[in-house]
PDB file of C-alpha atoms in Angstrom:
ATOM      1  CA  UNK M   1     144.264  48.483 109.630  1.00 51.00           C
ATOM      2  CA  UNK M   2     141.610  49.623 107.184  1.00 56.00           C
ATOM      3  CA  UNK M   3     140.550  46.921 104.755  1.00 84.00           C
ATOM      4  CA  UNK M   4     139.723  49.371 101.981  1.00 92.00           C
ATOM      5  CA  UNK M   5     141.668  51.540  99.543  1.00 94.00           C
ATOM      6  CA  UNK M   6     140.328  54.901  98.382  1.00 96.00           C
ATOM      7  CA  UNK M   7     141.887  57.775  96.442  1.00 97.00           C
ATOM      8  CA  UNK M   8     142.875  60.559  98.843  1.00 96.00           C
ATOM      9  CA  UNK M   9     141.041  63.281  96.938  1.00 97.00           C
ATOM     10  CA  UNK M  10     138.673  63.942  94.026  1.00 97.00           C
ATOM     11  CA  UNK M  11     137.056  66.957  92.419  1.00 97.00           C
ATOM     12  CA  UNK M  12     133.589  67.153  90.915  1.00 96.00           C
ATOM     13  CA  UNK M  13     131.706  69.935  89.146  1.00 97.00           C
ATOM     14  CA  UNK M  14     128.473  71.068  90.760  1.00 97.00           C
ATOM     15  CA  UNK M  15     125.465  69.366  89.196  1.00 97.00           C
ATOM     16  CA  UNK M  16     127.497  66.503  87.787  1.00 97.00           C
ATOM     17  CA  UNK M  17     127.608  62.962  89.128  1.00 97.00           C
ATOM     18  CA  UNK M  18     130.341  62.186  91.632  1.00 98.00           C
ATOM     19  CA  UNK M  19     131.664  58.624  91.383  1.00 98.00           C
ATOM     20  CA  UNK M  20     133.794  57.599  94.342  1.00 98.00           C
ATOM     21  CA  UNK M  21     135.676  54.303  93.980  1.00 98.00           C
ATOM     22  CA  UNK M  22     136.709  51.884  96.703  1.00 97.00           C
ATOM     23  CA  UNK M  23     138.751  48.693  96.581  1.00 96.00           C
ATOM     24  CA  UNK M  24     138.121  45.979  99.172  1.00 93.00           C
ATOM     25  CA  UNK M  25     139.803  42.943  97.651  1.00 93.00           C
ATOM     26  CA  UNK M  26     139.978  41.007 100.944  1.00 89.00           C
ATOM     27  CA  UNK M  27     136.282  41.351 101.810  1.00 90.00           C
ATOM     28  CA  UNK M  28     134.785  38.195 103.292  1.00 85.00           C
ATOM     29  CA  UNK M  29     131.394  36.709 102.569  1.00 84.00           C
ATOM     30  CA  UNK M  30     129.618  38.074 105.633  1.00 81.00           C
ATOM     31  CA  UNK M  31     130.938  41.627 105.410  1.00 86.00           C
ATOM     32  CA  UNK M  32     128.879  44.571 104.275  1.00 88.00           C
ATOM     33  CA  UNK M  33     130.216  47.597 102.418  1.00 92.00           C
ATOM     34  CA  UNK M  34     129.320  50.840 104.225  1.00 92.00           C
ATOM     35  CA  UNK M  35     129.713  54.428 103.135  1.00 95.00           C
ATOM     36  CA  UNK M  36     129.807  57.372 105.511  1.00 95.00           C
ATOM     37  CA  UNK M  37     130.753  60.998 104.976  1.00 97.00           C
ATOM     38  CA  UNK M  38     132.145  63.629 107.284  1.00 96.00           C
ATOM     39  CA  UNK M  39     131.679  67.314 106.684  1.00 94.00           C
ATOM     40  CA  UNK M  40     134.424  69.382 108.248  1.00 88.00           C
ATOM     41  CA  UNK M  41     134.354  69.385 112.076  1.00 86.00           C
ATOM     42  CA  UNK M  42     131.146  67.346 112.260  1.00 92.00           C
ATOM     43  CA  UNK M  43     130.403  63.726 113.111  1.00 94.00           C
ATOM     44  CA  UNK M  44     130.331  61.169 110.298  1.00 94.00           C
ATOM     45  CA  UNK M  45     126.973  60.660 108.615  1.00 94.00           C
ATOM     46  CA  UNK M  46     125.747  57.302 107.350  1.00 93.00           C
ATOM     47  CA  UNK M  47     125.016  57.252 103.611  1.00 95.00           C
ATOM     48  CA  UNK M  48     124.330  53.727 102.408  1.00 94.00           C
ATOM     49  CA  UNK M  49     125.385  50.102 102.760  1.00 92.00           C
ATOM     50  CA  UNK M  50     125.167  46.900 100.744  1.00 92.00           C
ATOM     51  CA  UNK M  51     126.105  43.251 100.785  1.00 90.00           C
ATOM     52  CA  UNK M  52     125.901  41.941  97.216  1.00 91.00           C
ATOM     53  CA  UNK M  53     123.268  43.837  95.289  1.00 89.00           C
ATOM     54  CA  UNK M  54     123.373  47.413  94.125  1.00 94.00           C
ATOM     55  CA  UNK M  55     121.530  49.766  96.442  1.00 95.00           C
ATOM     56  CA  UNK M  56     119.920  53.179  96.084  1.00 97.00           C
ATOM     57  CA  UNK M  57     118.453  55.597  98.578  1.00 95.00           C
ATOM     58  CA  UNK M  58     117.609  59.276  98.657  1.00 95.00           C
ATOM     59  CA  UNK M  59     121.251  60.233  99.126  1.00 94.00           C
ATOM     60  CA  UNK M  60     123.216  57.998  96.796  1.00 97.00           C
ATOM     61  CA  UNK M  61     123.617  54.778  94.863  1.00 98.00           C
ATOM     62  CA  UNK M  62     126.045  51.993  95.667  1.00 98.00           C
ATOM     63  CA  UNK M  63     127.366  49.767  92.912  1.00 98.00           C
ATOM     64  CA  UNK M  64     129.167  46.603  94.062  1.00 97.00           C
ATOM     65  CA  UNK M  65     131.062  44.493  91.551  1.00 96.00           C
ATOM     66  CA  UNK M  66     130.032  40.894  91.108  1.00 95.00           C
ATOM     67  CA  UNK M  67     133.185  39.601  92.806  1.00 95.00           C
ATOM     68  CA  UNK M  68     132.588  42.150  95.620  1.00 95.00           C
ATOM     69  CA  UNK M  69     136.208  43.295  95.482  1.00 95.00           C
ATOM     70  CA  UNK M  70     135.325  46.884  94.690  1.00 96.00           C
ATOM     71  CA  UNK M  71     132.450  49.314  94.823  1.00 97.00           C
ATOM     72  CA  UNK M  72     131.483  52.796  93.697  1.00 98.00           C
ATOM     73  CA  UNK M  73     129.434  55.367  95.527  1.00 98.00           C
ATOM     74  CA  UNK M  74     127.493  57.600  93.169  1.00 98.00           C
ATOM     75  CA  UNK M  75     126.120  61.013  94.102  1.00 97.00           C
ATOM     76  CA  UNK M  76     123.922  61.660  91.052  1.00 96.00           C
ATOM     77  CA  UNK M  77     123.847  65.467  91.150  1.00 95.00           C
ATOM     78  CA  UNK M  78     126.589  66.777  93.398  1.00 97.00           C
ATOM     79  CA  UNK M  79     126.055  70.075  95.208  1.00 97.00           C
ATOM     80  CA  UNK M  80     128.474  72.274  97.109  1.00 97.00           C
ATOM     81  CA  UNK M  81     127.069  70.816 100.338  1.00 96.00           C
ATOM     82  CA  UNK M  82     128.364  67.396  99.303  1.00 97.00           C
ATOM     83  CA  UNK M  83     131.935  68.574  99.837  1.00 97.00           C
ATOM     84  CA  UNK M  84     133.190  66.212 102.548  1.00 97.00           C
ATOM     85  CA  UNK M  85     135.450  63.274 103.333  1.00 96.00           C
ATOM     86  CA  UNK M  86     133.823  60.030 102.201  1.00 97.00           C
ATOM     87  CA  UNK M  87     134.680  56.807 104.001  1.00 95.00           C
ATOM     88  CA  UNK M  88     134.282  53.344 102.504  1.00 95.00           C
ATOM     89  CA  UNK M  89     134.269  50.646 105.175  1.00 91.00           C
ATOM     90  CA  UNK M  90     133.779  46.906 105.239  1.00 88.00           C
ATOM     91  CA  UNK M  91     132.312  45.424 108.385  1.00 83.00           C
ATOM     92  CA  UNK M  92     131.073  42.161 109.780  1.00 72.00           C
ATOM     93  CA  UNK M  93     127.332  41.666 109.934  1.00 55.00           C
ATOM     94  CA  UNK M  94     127.631  39.750 113.179  1.00 53.00           C
ATOM     95  CA  UNK M  95     128.605  42.583 115.429  1.00 50.00           C
ATOM     96  CA  UNK M  96     129.438  41.106 118.765  1.00 47.00           C
ATOM     97  CA  UNK M  97     132.198  42.648 120.791  1.00 47.00           C
ATOM     98  CA  UNK M  98     134.761  44.613 118.894  1.00 52.00           C
ATOM     99  CA  UNK M  99     133.306  43.345 115.649  1.00 51.00           C
ATOM    100  CA  UNK M 100     130.752  46.094 116.073  1.00 58.00           C
ATOM    101  CA  UNK M 101     133.531  48.582 115.455  1.00 68.00           C
ATOM    102  CA  UNK M 102     133.805  49.934 111.935  1.00 77.00           C
ATOM    103  CA  UNK M 103     137.353  50.920 110.993  1.00 80.00           C
ATOM    104  CA  UNK M 104     137.426  54.380 109.428  1.00 84.00           C
ATOM    105  CA  UNK M 105     140.512  55.012 107.294  1.00 85.00           C
ATOM    106  CA  UNK M 106     141.451  58.385 105.814  1.00 88.00           C
ATOM    107  CA  UNK M 107     138.721  58.316 103.161  1.00 94.00           C
ATOM    108  CA  UNK M 108     138.408  60.405  99.983  1.00 97.00           C
ATOM    109  CA  UNK M 109     138.170  64.160 100.260  1.00 96.00           C
ATOM    110  CA  UNK M 110     135.562  65.176  97.672  1.00 98.00           C
ATOM    111  CA  UNK M 111     135.583  68.809  96.606  1.00 98.00           C
ATOM    112  CA  UNK M 112     132.527  69.948  94.652  1.00 97.00           C
ATOM    113  CA  UNK M 113     133.322  73.071  92.670  1.00 96.00           C
ATOM    114  CA  UNK M 114     130.938  75.648  91.158  1.00 95.00           C
TER     115      UNK M 114
ATOM    116  CA  UNK I   1     114.029  63.950 116.903  1.00 63.00           C
ATOM    117  CA  UNK I   2     116.184  61.062 118.053  1.00 72.00           C
ATOM    118  CA  UNK I   3     119.911  61.490 118.083  1.00 93.00           C
ATOM    119  CA  UNK I   4     123.146  61.748 119.995  1.00 96.00           C
ATOM    120  CA  UNK I   5     124.126  64.846 121.918  1.00 96.00           C
ATOM    121  CA  UNK I   6     127.734  65.529 122.793  1.00 97.00           C
ATOM    122  CA  UNK I   7     128.836  68.307 125.096  1.00 96.00           C
ATOM    123  CA  UNK I   8     130.711  70.505 125.317  1.00 96.00           C
ATOM    124  CA  UNK I   9     131.433  71.194 121.647  1.00 95.00           C
ATOM    125  CA  UNK I  10     134.695  72.934 122.512  1.00 95.00           C
ATOM    126  CA  UNK I  11     136.768  72.428 125.648  1.00 94.00           C
ATOM    127  CA  UNK I  12     140.082  73.791 126.810  1.00 93.00           C
ATOM    128  CA  UNK I  13     142.103  72.114 129.501  1.00 90.00           C
ATOM    129  CA  UNK I  14     145.327  72.781 131.286  1.00 89.00           C
ATOM    130  CA  UNK I  15     147.905  70.032 131.413  1.00 87.00           C
ATOM    131  CA  UNK I  16     147.410  67.741 134.397  1.00 87.00           C
ATOM    132  CA  UNK I  17     143.643  68.214 134.579  1.00 90.00           C
ATOM    133  CA  UNK I  18     141.039  65.548 134.023  1.00 93.00           C
ATOM    134  CA  UNK I  19     138.075  66.412 131.824  1.00 95.00           C
ATOM    135  CA  UNK I  20     134.818  64.583 131.153  1.00 96.00           C
ATOM    136  CA  UNK I  21     133.015  64.631 127.813  1.00 97.00           C
ATOM    137  CA  UNK I  22     129.298  63.934 127.820  1.00 98.00           C
ATOM    138  CA  UNK I  23     127.445  61.686 125.378  1.00 98.00           C
ATOM    139  CA  UNK I  24     123.673  61.175 125.589  1.00 98.00           C
ATOM    140  CA  UNK I  25     121.435  59.300 123.154  1.00 97.00           C
ATOM    141  CA  UNK I  26     117.666  58.948 122.928  1.00 96.00           C
ATOM    142  CA  UNK I  27     117.677  56.324 120.182  1.00 93.00           C
ATOM    143  CA  UNK I  28     117.220  53.397 122.570  1.00 92.00           C
ATOM    144  CA  UNK I  29     120.454  51.939 121.230  1.00 90.00           C
ATOM    145  CA  UNK I  30     122.259  49.343 123.291  1.00 89.00           C
ATOM    146  CA  UNK I  31     125.807  49.832 122.038  1.00 89.00           C
ATOM    147  CA  UNK I  32     127.815  53.017 122.356  1.00 93.00           C
ATOM    148  CA  UNK I  33     131.326  53.963 121.231  1.00 93.00           C
ATOM    149  CA  UNK I  34     133.971  56.633 121.732  1.00 96.00           C
ATOM    150  CA  UNK I  35     136.383  57.508 118.939  1.00 94.00           C
ATOM    151  CA  UNK I  36     139.282  59.880 118.677  1.00 96.00           C
ATOM    152  CA  UNK I  37     140.146  61.722 115.457  1.00 94.00           C
ATOM    153  CA  UNK I  38     143.384  63.612 114.819  1.00 93.00           C
ATOM    154  CA  UNK I  39     143.755  66.099 111.932  1.00 88.00           C
ATOM    155  CA  UNK I  40     143.725  64.406 108.525  1.00 83.00           C
ATOM    156  CA  UNK I  41     143.341  60.975 110.071  1.00 86.00           C
ATOM    157  CA  UNK I  42     140.640  58.360 110.388  1.00 87.00           C
ATOM    158  CA  UNK I  43     138.828  57.434 113.582  1.00 90.00           C
ATOM    159  CA  UNK I  44     140.395  55.340 116.322  1.00 91.00           C
ATOM    160  CA  UNK I  45     138.315  53.427 118.861  1.00 91.00           C
ATOM    161  CA  UNK I  46     138.865  54.333 122.513  1.00 94.00           C
ATOM    162  CA  UNK I  47     136.152  52.409 124.388  1.00 94.00           C
ATOM    163  CA  UNK I  48     132.876  50.719 123.592  1.00 92.00           C
ATOM    164  CA  UNK I  49     129.937  49.405 125.565  1.00 92.00           C
ATOM    165  CA  UNK I  50     127.385  46.878 124.409  1.00 88.00           C
ATOM    166  CA  UNK I  51     125.150  46.995 127.469  1.00 89.00           C
ATOM    167  CA  UNK I  52     124.630  48.940 130.685  1.00 94.00           C
ATOM    168  CA  UNK I  53     127.335  48.403 133.323  1.00 95.00           C
ATOM    169  CA  UNK I  54     129.689  46.786 130.836  1.00 93.00           C
ATOM    170  CA  UNK I  55     132.391  48.270 128.597  1.00 93.00           C
ATOM    171  CA  UNK I  56     135.571  47.179 126.853  1.00 92.00           C
ATOM    172  CA  UNK I  57     138.797  48.856 125.807  1.00 93.00           C
ATOM    173  CA  UNK I  58     139.309  49.747 122.196  1.00 91.00           C
ATOM    174  CA  UNK I  59     142.596  50.288 120.379  1.00 89.00           C
ATOM    175  CA  UNK I  60     143.761  53.387 122.297  1.00 93.00           C
ATOM    176  CA  UNK I  61     142.214  53.188 125.785  1.00 95.00           C
ATOM    177  CA  UNK I  62     145.284  54.259 127.757  1.00 95.00           C
ATOM    178  CA  UNK I  63     144.690  57.536 129.584  1.00 96.00           C
ATOM    179  CA  UNK I  64     140.911  57.352 129.185  1.00 97.00           C
ATOM    180  CA  UNK I  65     138.075  56.010 131.340  1.00 97.00           C
ATOM    181  CA  UNK I  66     134.336  55.519 130.791  1.00 98.00           C
ATOM    182  CA  UNK I  67     131.213  54.494 132.648  1.00 97.00           C
ATOM    183  CA  UNK I  68     127.863  53.153 131.498  1.00 97.00           C
ATOM    184  CA  UNK I  69     125.445  53.481 134.388  1.00 97.00           C
ATOM    185  CA  UNK I  70     122.474  54.283 132.148  1.00 96.00           C
ATOM    186  CA  UNK I  71     121.557  53.087 128.689  1.00 96.00           C
ATOM    187  CA  UNK I  72     121.312  56.648 127.436  1.00 97.00           C
ATOM    188  CA  UNK I  73     124.662  57.900 128.712  1.00 98.00           C
ATOM    189  CA  UNK I  74     128.304  57.022 128.033  1.00 98.00           C
ATOM    190  CA  UNK I  75     130.633  59.720 129.398  1.00 98.00           C
ATOM    191  CA  UNK I  76     134.339  59.732 128.576  1.00 98.00           C
ATOM    192  CA  UNK I  77     136.967  61.033 130.998  1.00 97.00           C
ATOM    193  CA  UNK I  78     140.275  62.150 129.557  1.00 96.00           C
ATOM    194  CA  UNK I  79     142.736  61.789 132.398  1.00 93.00           C
ATOM    195  CA  UNK I  80     146.046  63.475 133.016  1.00 88.00           C
ATOM    196  CA  UNK I  81     147.686  60.181 132.050  1.00 87.00           C
ATOM    197  CA  UNK I  82     146.722  60.738 128.403  1.00 88.00           C
ATOM    198  CA  UNK I  83     149.923  62.095 126.907  1.00 87.00           C
ATOM    199  CA  UNK I  84     148.481  63.846 123.879  1.00 90.00           C
ATOM    200  CA  UNK I  85     144.814  64.564 124.524  1.00 93.00           C
ATOM    201  CA  UNK I  86     144.271  67.382 122.018  1.00 95.00           C
ATOM    202  CA  UNK I  87     141.898  65.869 119.456  1.00 96.00           C
ATOM    203  CA  UNK I  88     138.347  65.685 118.131  1.00 96.00           C
ATOM    204  CA  UNK I  89     136.263  63.174 120.099  1.00 97.00           C
ATOM    205  CA  UNK I  90     133.260  61.419 118.593  1.00 97.00           C
ATOM    206  CA  UNK I  91     130.575  59.391 120.306  1.00 97.00           C
ATOM    207  CA  UNK I  92     128.455  56.905 118.378  1.00 94.00           C
ATOM    208  CA  UNK I  93     125.718  54.380 119.020  1.00 92.00           C
ATOM    209  CA  UNK I  94     124.041  51.525 117.167  1.00 88.00           C
ATOM    210  CA  UNK I  95     121.019  49.330 117.643  1.00 76.00           C
ATOM    211  CA  UNK I  96     121.538  45.749 118.723  1.00 69.00           C
ATOM    212  CA  UNK I  97     120.466  42.685 116.799  1.00 64.00           C
ATOM    213  CA  UNK I  98     121.568  41.005 113.604  1.00 60.00           C
ATOM    214  CA  UNK I  99     121.958  42.608 110.239  1.00 64.00           C
ATOM    215  CA  UNK I 100     123.769  45.679 109.038  1.00 67.00           C
ATOM    216  CA  UNK I 101     125.880  47.638 111.476  1.00 70.00           C
ATOM    217  CA  UNK I 102     124.873  51.280 111.088  1.00 84.00           C
ATOM    218  CA  UNK I 103     126.433  53.749 113.485  1.00 88.00           C
ATOM    219  CA  UNK I 104     124.865  57.068 114.450  1.00 92.00           C
ATOM    220  CA  UNK I 105     127.362  59.746 115.454  1.00 94.00           C
ATOM    221  CA  UNK I 106     127.191  62.837 117.588  1.00 96.00           C
ATOM    222  CA  UNK I 107     128.522  66.196 116.422  1.00 96.00           C
ATOM    223  CA  UNK I 108     131.784  65.766 118.313  1.00 97.00           C
ATOM    224  CA  UNK I 109     133.729  67.515 121.060  1.00 97.00           C
ATOM    225  CA  UNK I 110     136.990  69.296 120.320  1.00 96.00           C
ATOM    226  CA  UNK I 111     139.442  69.189 123.224  1.00 95.00           C
ATOM    227  CA  UNK I 112     142.467  71.452 123.302  1.00 94.00           C
ATOM    228  CA  UNK I 113     145.130  71.172 125.967  1.00 91.00           C
ATOM    229  CA  UNK I 114     146.863  74.447 126.672  1.00 85.00           C
TER     230      UNK I 114
END
């Protein structure tokens, strides 16, 4: 079972920031938060990950609450090409055996509109 | 550029036939994975392999088989024993070692049983 809870869908206006929330209240101390996205009929694409601190890369920013029970993925200036299903996943950093598997739930379907 | 190549992208099969999906990576990754995705659903793990000549069953291995004779290759055979094989199949790989667990995915293979 997925260890995260995400809204099933969200809309965002083109050019505006898209803020995608994720709850992971049962996260343990050695688990990272990962975000991936999947554009229709393609393989998932890695976006960003974090453990405790906020992170930023060329694609997005990740804000993790101090208690680590929730996080927000921020796409600062959404474009039509950002329309996709976004997956929030928590995973063990010690990936031996099946622990290397990341459990992808249903994610949030983000629709960016003109 | 390094990446994962899955082939074929689309495949049609008659009931009772076995079919093999190819997955090749040139990322020098040790671990490789096969996932199945049904419409509107998350990803489910079929098989994974952490090293050449070794692989383990995932959550839904029944009706599937794999081999890992080379580091670069992890083919998946969908056998006639798989009761509902129509799905989108995704191959992934990751580097070994400690730290964050970032998966790289192929573009997927869509199998339709006629």
